[in-house]
Coordinates of C-alpha atoms in Angstrom, one line a residue:
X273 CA -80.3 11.4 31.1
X274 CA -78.1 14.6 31.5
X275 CA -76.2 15.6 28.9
X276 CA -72.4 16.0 29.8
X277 CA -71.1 19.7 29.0
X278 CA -69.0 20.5 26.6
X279 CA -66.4 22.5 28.4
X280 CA -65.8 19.6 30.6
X281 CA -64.1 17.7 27.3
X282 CA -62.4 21.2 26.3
X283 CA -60.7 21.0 30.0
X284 CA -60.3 17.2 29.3
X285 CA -58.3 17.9 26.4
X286 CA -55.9 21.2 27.6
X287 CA -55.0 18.5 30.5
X288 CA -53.7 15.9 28.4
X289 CA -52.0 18.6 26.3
X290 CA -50.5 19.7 29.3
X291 CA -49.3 16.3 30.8
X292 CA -47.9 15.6 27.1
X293 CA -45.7 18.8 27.1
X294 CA -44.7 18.1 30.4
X295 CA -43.4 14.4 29.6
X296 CA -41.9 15.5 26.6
X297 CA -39.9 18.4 28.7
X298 CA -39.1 16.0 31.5
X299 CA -37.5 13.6 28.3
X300 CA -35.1 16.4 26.8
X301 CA -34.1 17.3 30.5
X302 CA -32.9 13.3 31.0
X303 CA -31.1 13.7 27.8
X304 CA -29.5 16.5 28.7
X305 CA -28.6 15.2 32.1
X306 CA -27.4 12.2 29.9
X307 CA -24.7 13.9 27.7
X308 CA -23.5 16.6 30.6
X309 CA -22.6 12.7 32.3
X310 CA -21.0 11.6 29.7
X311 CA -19.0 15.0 28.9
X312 CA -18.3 15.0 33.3
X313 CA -16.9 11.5 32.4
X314 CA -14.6 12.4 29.5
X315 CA -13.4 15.7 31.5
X316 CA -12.6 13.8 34.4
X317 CA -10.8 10.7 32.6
X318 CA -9.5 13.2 29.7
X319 CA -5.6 12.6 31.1
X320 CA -6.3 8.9 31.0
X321 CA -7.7 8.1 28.0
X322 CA -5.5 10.5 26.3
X323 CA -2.2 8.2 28.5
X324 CA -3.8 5.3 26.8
X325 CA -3.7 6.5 23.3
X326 CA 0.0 7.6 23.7
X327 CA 0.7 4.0 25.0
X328 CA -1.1 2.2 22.6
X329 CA 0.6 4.6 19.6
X330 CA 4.2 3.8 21.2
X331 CA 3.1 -0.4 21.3
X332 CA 2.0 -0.6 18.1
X333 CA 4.7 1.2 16.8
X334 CA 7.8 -0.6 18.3
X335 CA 5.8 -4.1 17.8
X336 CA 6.0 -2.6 13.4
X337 CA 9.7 -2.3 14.2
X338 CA 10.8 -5.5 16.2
X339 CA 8.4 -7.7 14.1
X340 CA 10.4 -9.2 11.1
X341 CA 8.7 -8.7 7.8
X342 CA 7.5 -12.1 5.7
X343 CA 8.6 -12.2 2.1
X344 CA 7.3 -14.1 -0.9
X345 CA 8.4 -15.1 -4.1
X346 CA 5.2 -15.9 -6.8
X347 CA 6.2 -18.5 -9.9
X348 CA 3.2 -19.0 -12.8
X349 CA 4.4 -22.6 -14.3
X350 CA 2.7 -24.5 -16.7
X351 CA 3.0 -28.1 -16.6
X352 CA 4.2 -29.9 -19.8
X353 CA 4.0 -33.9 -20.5
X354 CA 1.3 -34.3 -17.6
X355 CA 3.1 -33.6 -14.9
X356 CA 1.0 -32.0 -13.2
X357 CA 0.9 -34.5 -10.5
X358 CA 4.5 -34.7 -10.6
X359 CA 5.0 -31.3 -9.9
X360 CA 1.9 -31.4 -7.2
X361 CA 3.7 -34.1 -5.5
X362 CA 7.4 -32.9 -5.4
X363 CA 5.8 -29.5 -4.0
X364 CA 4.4 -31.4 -1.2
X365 CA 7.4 -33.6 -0.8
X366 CA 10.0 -30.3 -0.3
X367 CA 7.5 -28.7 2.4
X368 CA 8.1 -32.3 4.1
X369 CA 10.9 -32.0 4.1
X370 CA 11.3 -28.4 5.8
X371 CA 9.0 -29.4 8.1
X372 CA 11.1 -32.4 9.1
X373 CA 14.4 -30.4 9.1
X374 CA 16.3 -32.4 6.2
X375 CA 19.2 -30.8 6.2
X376 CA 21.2 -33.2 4.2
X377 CA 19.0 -33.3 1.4
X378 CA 18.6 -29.1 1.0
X379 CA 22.6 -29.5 1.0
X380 CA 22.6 -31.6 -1.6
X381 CA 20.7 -28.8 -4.0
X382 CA 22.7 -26.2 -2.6
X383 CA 20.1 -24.9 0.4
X384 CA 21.0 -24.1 3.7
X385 CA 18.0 -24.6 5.6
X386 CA 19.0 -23.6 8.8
X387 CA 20.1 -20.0 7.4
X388 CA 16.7 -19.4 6.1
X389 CA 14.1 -18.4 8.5
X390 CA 10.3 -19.3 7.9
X391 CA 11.0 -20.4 4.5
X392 CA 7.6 -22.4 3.1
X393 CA 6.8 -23.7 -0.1
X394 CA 2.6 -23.7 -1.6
X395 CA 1.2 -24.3 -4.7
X396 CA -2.4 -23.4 -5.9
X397 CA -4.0 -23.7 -9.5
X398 CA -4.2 -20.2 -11.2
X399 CA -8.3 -19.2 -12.0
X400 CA -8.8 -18.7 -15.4
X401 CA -11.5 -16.4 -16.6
X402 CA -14.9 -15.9 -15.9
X403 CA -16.3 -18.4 -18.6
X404 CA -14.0 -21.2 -17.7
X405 CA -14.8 -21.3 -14.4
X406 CA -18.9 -20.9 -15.2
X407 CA -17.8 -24.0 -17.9
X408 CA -16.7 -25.9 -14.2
X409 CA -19.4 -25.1 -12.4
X410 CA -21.7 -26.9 -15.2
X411 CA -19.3 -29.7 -15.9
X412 CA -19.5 -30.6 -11.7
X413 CA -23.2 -30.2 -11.4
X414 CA -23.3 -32.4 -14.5
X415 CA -21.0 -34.5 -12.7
X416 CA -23.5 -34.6 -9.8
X417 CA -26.1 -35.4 -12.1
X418 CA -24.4 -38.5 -13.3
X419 CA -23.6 -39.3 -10.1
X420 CA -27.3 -40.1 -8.7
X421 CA -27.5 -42.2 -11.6
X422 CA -25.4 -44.6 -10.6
X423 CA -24.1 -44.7 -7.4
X424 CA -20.7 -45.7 -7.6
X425 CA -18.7 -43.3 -5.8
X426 CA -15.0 -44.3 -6.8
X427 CA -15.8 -43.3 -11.2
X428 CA -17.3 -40.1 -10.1
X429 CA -14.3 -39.0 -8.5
X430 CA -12.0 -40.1 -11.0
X431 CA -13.8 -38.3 -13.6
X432 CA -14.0 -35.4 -11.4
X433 CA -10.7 -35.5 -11.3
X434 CA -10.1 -35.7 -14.5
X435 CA -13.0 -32.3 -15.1
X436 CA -10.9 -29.9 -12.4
X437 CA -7.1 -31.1 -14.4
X438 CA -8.6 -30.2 -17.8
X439 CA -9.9 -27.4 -16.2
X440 CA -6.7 -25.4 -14.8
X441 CA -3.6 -24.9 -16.8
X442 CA -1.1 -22.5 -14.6
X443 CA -0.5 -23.1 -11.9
X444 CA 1.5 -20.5 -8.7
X445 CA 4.1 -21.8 -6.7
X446 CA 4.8 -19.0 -3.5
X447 CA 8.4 -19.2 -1.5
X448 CA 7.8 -17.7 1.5
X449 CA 10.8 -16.6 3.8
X450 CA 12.3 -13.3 5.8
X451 CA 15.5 -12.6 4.0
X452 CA 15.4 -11.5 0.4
X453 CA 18.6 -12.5 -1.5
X454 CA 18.7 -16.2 0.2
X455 CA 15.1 -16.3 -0.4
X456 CA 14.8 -15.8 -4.3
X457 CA 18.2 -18.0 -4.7
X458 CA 16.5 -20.7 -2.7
X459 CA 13.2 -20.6 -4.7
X460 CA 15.7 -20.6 -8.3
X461 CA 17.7 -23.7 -6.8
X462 CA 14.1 -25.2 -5.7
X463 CA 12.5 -24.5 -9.8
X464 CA 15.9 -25.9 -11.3
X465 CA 15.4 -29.2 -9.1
X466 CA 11.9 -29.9 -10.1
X467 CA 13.0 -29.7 -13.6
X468 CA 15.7 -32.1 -13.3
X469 CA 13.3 -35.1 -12.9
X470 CA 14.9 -38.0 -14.8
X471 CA 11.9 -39.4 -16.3
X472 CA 10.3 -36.2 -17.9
X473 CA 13.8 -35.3 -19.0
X474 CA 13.9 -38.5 -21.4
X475 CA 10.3 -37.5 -22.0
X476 CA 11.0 -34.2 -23.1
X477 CA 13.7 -35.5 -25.7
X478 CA 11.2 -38.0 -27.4
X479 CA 8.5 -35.1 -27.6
X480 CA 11.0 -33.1 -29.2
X481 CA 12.9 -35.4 -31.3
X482 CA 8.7 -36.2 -33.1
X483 CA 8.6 -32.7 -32.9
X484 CA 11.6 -32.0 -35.2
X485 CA 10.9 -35.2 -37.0
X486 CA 7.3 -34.2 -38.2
X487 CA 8.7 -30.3 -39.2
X488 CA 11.6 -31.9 -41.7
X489 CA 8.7 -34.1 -43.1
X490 CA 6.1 -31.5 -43.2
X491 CA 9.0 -29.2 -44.9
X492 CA 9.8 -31.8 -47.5
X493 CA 6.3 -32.4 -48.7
X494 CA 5.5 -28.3 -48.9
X495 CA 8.8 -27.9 -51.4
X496 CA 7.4 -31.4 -53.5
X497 CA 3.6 -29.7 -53.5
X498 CA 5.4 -26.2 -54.4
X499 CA 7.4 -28.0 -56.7
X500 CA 4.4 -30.1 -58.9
X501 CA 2.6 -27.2 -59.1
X502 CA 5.4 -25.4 -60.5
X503 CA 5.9 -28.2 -63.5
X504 CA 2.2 -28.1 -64.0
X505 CA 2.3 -25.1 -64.7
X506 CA 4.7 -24.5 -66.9
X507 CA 3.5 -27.3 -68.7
X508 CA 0.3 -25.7 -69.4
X509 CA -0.7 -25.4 -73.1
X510 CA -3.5 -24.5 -75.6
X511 CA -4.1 -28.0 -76.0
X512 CA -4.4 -28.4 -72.6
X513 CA -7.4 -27.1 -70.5
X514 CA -9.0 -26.7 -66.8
X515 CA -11.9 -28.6 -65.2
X516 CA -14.5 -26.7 -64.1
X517 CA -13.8 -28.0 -60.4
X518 CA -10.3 -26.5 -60.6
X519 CA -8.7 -29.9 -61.6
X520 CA -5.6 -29.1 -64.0
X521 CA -6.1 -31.6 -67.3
X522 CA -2.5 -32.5 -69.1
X523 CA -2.8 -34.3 -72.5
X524 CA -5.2 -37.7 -71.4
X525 CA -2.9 -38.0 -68.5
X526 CA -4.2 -37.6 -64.8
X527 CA -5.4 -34.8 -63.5
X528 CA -4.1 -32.8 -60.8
X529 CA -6.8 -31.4 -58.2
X530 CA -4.6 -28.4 -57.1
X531 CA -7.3 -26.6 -54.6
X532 CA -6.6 -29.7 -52.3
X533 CA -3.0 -29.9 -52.5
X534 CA -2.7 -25.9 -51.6
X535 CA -5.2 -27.2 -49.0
X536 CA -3.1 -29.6 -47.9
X537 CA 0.0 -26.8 -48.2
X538 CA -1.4 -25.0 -45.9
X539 CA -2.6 -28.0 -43.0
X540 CA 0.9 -29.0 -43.1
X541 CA 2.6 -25.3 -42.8
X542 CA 0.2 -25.1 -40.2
X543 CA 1.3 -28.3 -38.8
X544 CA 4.5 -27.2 -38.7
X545 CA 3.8 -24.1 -36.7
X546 CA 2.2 -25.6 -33.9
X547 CA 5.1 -28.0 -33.9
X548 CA 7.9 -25.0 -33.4
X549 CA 5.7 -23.7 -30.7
X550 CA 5.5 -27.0 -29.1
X551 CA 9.1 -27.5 -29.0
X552 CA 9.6 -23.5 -27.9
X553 CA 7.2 -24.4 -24.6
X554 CA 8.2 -27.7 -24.3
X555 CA 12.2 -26.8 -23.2
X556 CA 11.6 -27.7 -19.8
X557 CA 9.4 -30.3 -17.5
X558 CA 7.8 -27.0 -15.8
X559 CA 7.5 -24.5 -18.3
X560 CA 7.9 -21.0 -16.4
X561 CA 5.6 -18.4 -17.1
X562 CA 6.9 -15.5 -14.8
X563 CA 9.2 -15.6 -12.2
X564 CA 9.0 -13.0 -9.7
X565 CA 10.9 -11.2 -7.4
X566 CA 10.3 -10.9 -3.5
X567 CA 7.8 -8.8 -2.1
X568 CA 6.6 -7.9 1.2
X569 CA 3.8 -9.8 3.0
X570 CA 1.0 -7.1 4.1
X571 CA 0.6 -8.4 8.0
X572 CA -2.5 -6.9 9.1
X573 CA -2.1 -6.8 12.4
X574 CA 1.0 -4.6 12.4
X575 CA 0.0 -2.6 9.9
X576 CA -2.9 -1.5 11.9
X577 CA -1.1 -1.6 15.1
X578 CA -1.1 1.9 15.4
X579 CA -4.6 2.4 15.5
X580 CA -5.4 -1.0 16.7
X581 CA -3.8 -1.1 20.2
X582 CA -5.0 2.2 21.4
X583 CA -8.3 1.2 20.5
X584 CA -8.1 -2.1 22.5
X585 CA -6.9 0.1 25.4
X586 CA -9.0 2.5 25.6
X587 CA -12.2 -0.1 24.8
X588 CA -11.1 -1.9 28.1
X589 CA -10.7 1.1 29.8
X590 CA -14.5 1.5 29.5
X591 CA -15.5 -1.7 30.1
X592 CA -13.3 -1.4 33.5
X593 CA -15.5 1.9 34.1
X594 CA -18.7 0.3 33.0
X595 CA -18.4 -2.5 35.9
X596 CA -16.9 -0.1 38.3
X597 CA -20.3 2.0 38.0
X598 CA -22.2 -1.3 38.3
X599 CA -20.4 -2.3 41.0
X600 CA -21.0 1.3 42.9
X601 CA -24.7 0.7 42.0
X602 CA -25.2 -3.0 43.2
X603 CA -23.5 -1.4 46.8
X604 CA -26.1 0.8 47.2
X605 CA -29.3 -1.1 46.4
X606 CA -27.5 -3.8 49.0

């Protein structure tokens, strides 16, 4: 057989080489063709697109000033004498009632509904920290879990119920409206009336009334304790003696085991502690935390008007050029 030469692969090669630099040059000249299109496009539509931005800037810009500006006022209330409910329900009840227009009833508080534009009333549960909500999170998938063992659909949602209550303490009622002054008076009128309720008013006396009740006893017995220990003491002797469990011995009568009556001293001082703070928070039906003042509403869209409508112009503008061109194109192949 005859060999084949080895110049003949050599040529082989500088061909390929050559049809490889040549591909390559023929790609940079399409991409230079390509942007010189593009910057022919821009220079010839320059005046356009640059009308379009101007436009757009002057839209977005009277559309800020004619648009009216949404206000809110934020409330943090705890609930006192379970009431959360209560206060859940009256929420609801009130944005019923703007809804449906009750005039008569916002007169009776000292509202006037009609005055107030795109006033709103909402209510949400304030999150707590990181570890109460992960404490949730495994309460309901234990939840879940006792759910698949029995099947009855009714006692898993009462005791989920019962998980998400014990599980959110503040809670944030929002006014929303467009004028300031008659907006915050409307939201202190609004607080005033959910604390008026009857029921939890009478409630709120008998809480405190115990309250009171348990301090003047609690009082009482500290002065007695202070009091025996006092006599004891002074009635001390040399005849008399200690126990070696701190018991004070009189004379054959009855001891007295003073490390548990300062213990109790001390249960009921701190007794009476958490009763004065009870009756400090427990003033009104919705205990208010903080009540705000109004602030402005961030509204996206006009906020971003500026730069959003001559965007939006100038996108259509190329999409208009885009089947312009492919209309040209579908012409001439027809």
């Amino acid at each position: 057989m005859e060999e084949k030469s080895p110049t003949n692969n050599t040529s082989s090669d500088e061909i390929d080489l050559g049809q490889l630099f040549e591909l390559i040059k023929k790609g940079f000249h399409k991409v230079f063709i390509g942007i010189l299109r593009v910057f022919l496009y821009f220079k010839k539509n320059l005046l356009i697109l640059v009308l379009l931005g101007v436009v757009g800037v002057g839209l977005g810009y009277g559309l800020k000033q004619i648009s009216t500006i949404t206000k809110k006022t934020e409330v943090i209330v705890k609930p006192n004498f379970e009431s959360k409910d209560y206060l859940y329900g009256i929420v609801n009840e009130l944005q019923s009632k703007i809804k449906g227009k009750d005039n008569e009833f916002y007169s009776s508080i000292g509202i006037d509904l009609e005055a107030i534009k795109g006033f709103k009333i909402e209510i949400e549960p304030v999150q707590e920290s990181n570890n109460k909500v992960v404490n949730l999170e495994e309460s309901l998938k234990y939840l879940e879990y006792l759910g698949n063992l029995k099947d009855d659909n009714s006692i898993k949602q009462v005791v989920k119920n019962e998980v998400l209550a014990s599980s959110y303490v503040n809670h944030k009622i929002s006014f929303l409206y467009k004028d300031a002054k008659m907006g915050q008076d409307a939201a202190e009128k609004i607080i005033s009336y959910i604390n008026k309720n009857k029921y939890f008013q009478e409630l709120k006396e008998i809480y405190l009334d115990n309250a009171e009740s348990q301090i003047r006893e609690n009082e009482a017995l500290v002065k007695q304790i202070d009091l025996l220990v006092t006599n004891y003491t002074k009635a001390l002797g040399s005849k008399n003696g200690t126990s070696g469990d701190g018991m004070v011995l009189l004379g054959g009568e009855e001891g007295l085991d003073i490390p548990q009556l300062l213990n109790l001293k001390n249960k009921l001082i701190e007794t009476t502690g958490t009763n004065k703070l009870e009756i400090k928070e427990q003033q009104e039906t919705i205990k208010i935390l903080n009540f705000g003042g109004p602030q402005q509403i961030k509204q996206a869209f006009f906020t971003k008007g500026l730069v959003l409508i001559p965007s939006i112009l100038i996108f259509l503008f190329f999409v208009w050029s885009f089947i312009k061109y492919l209309n040209k194109k579908t012409k001439e192949l027809l």
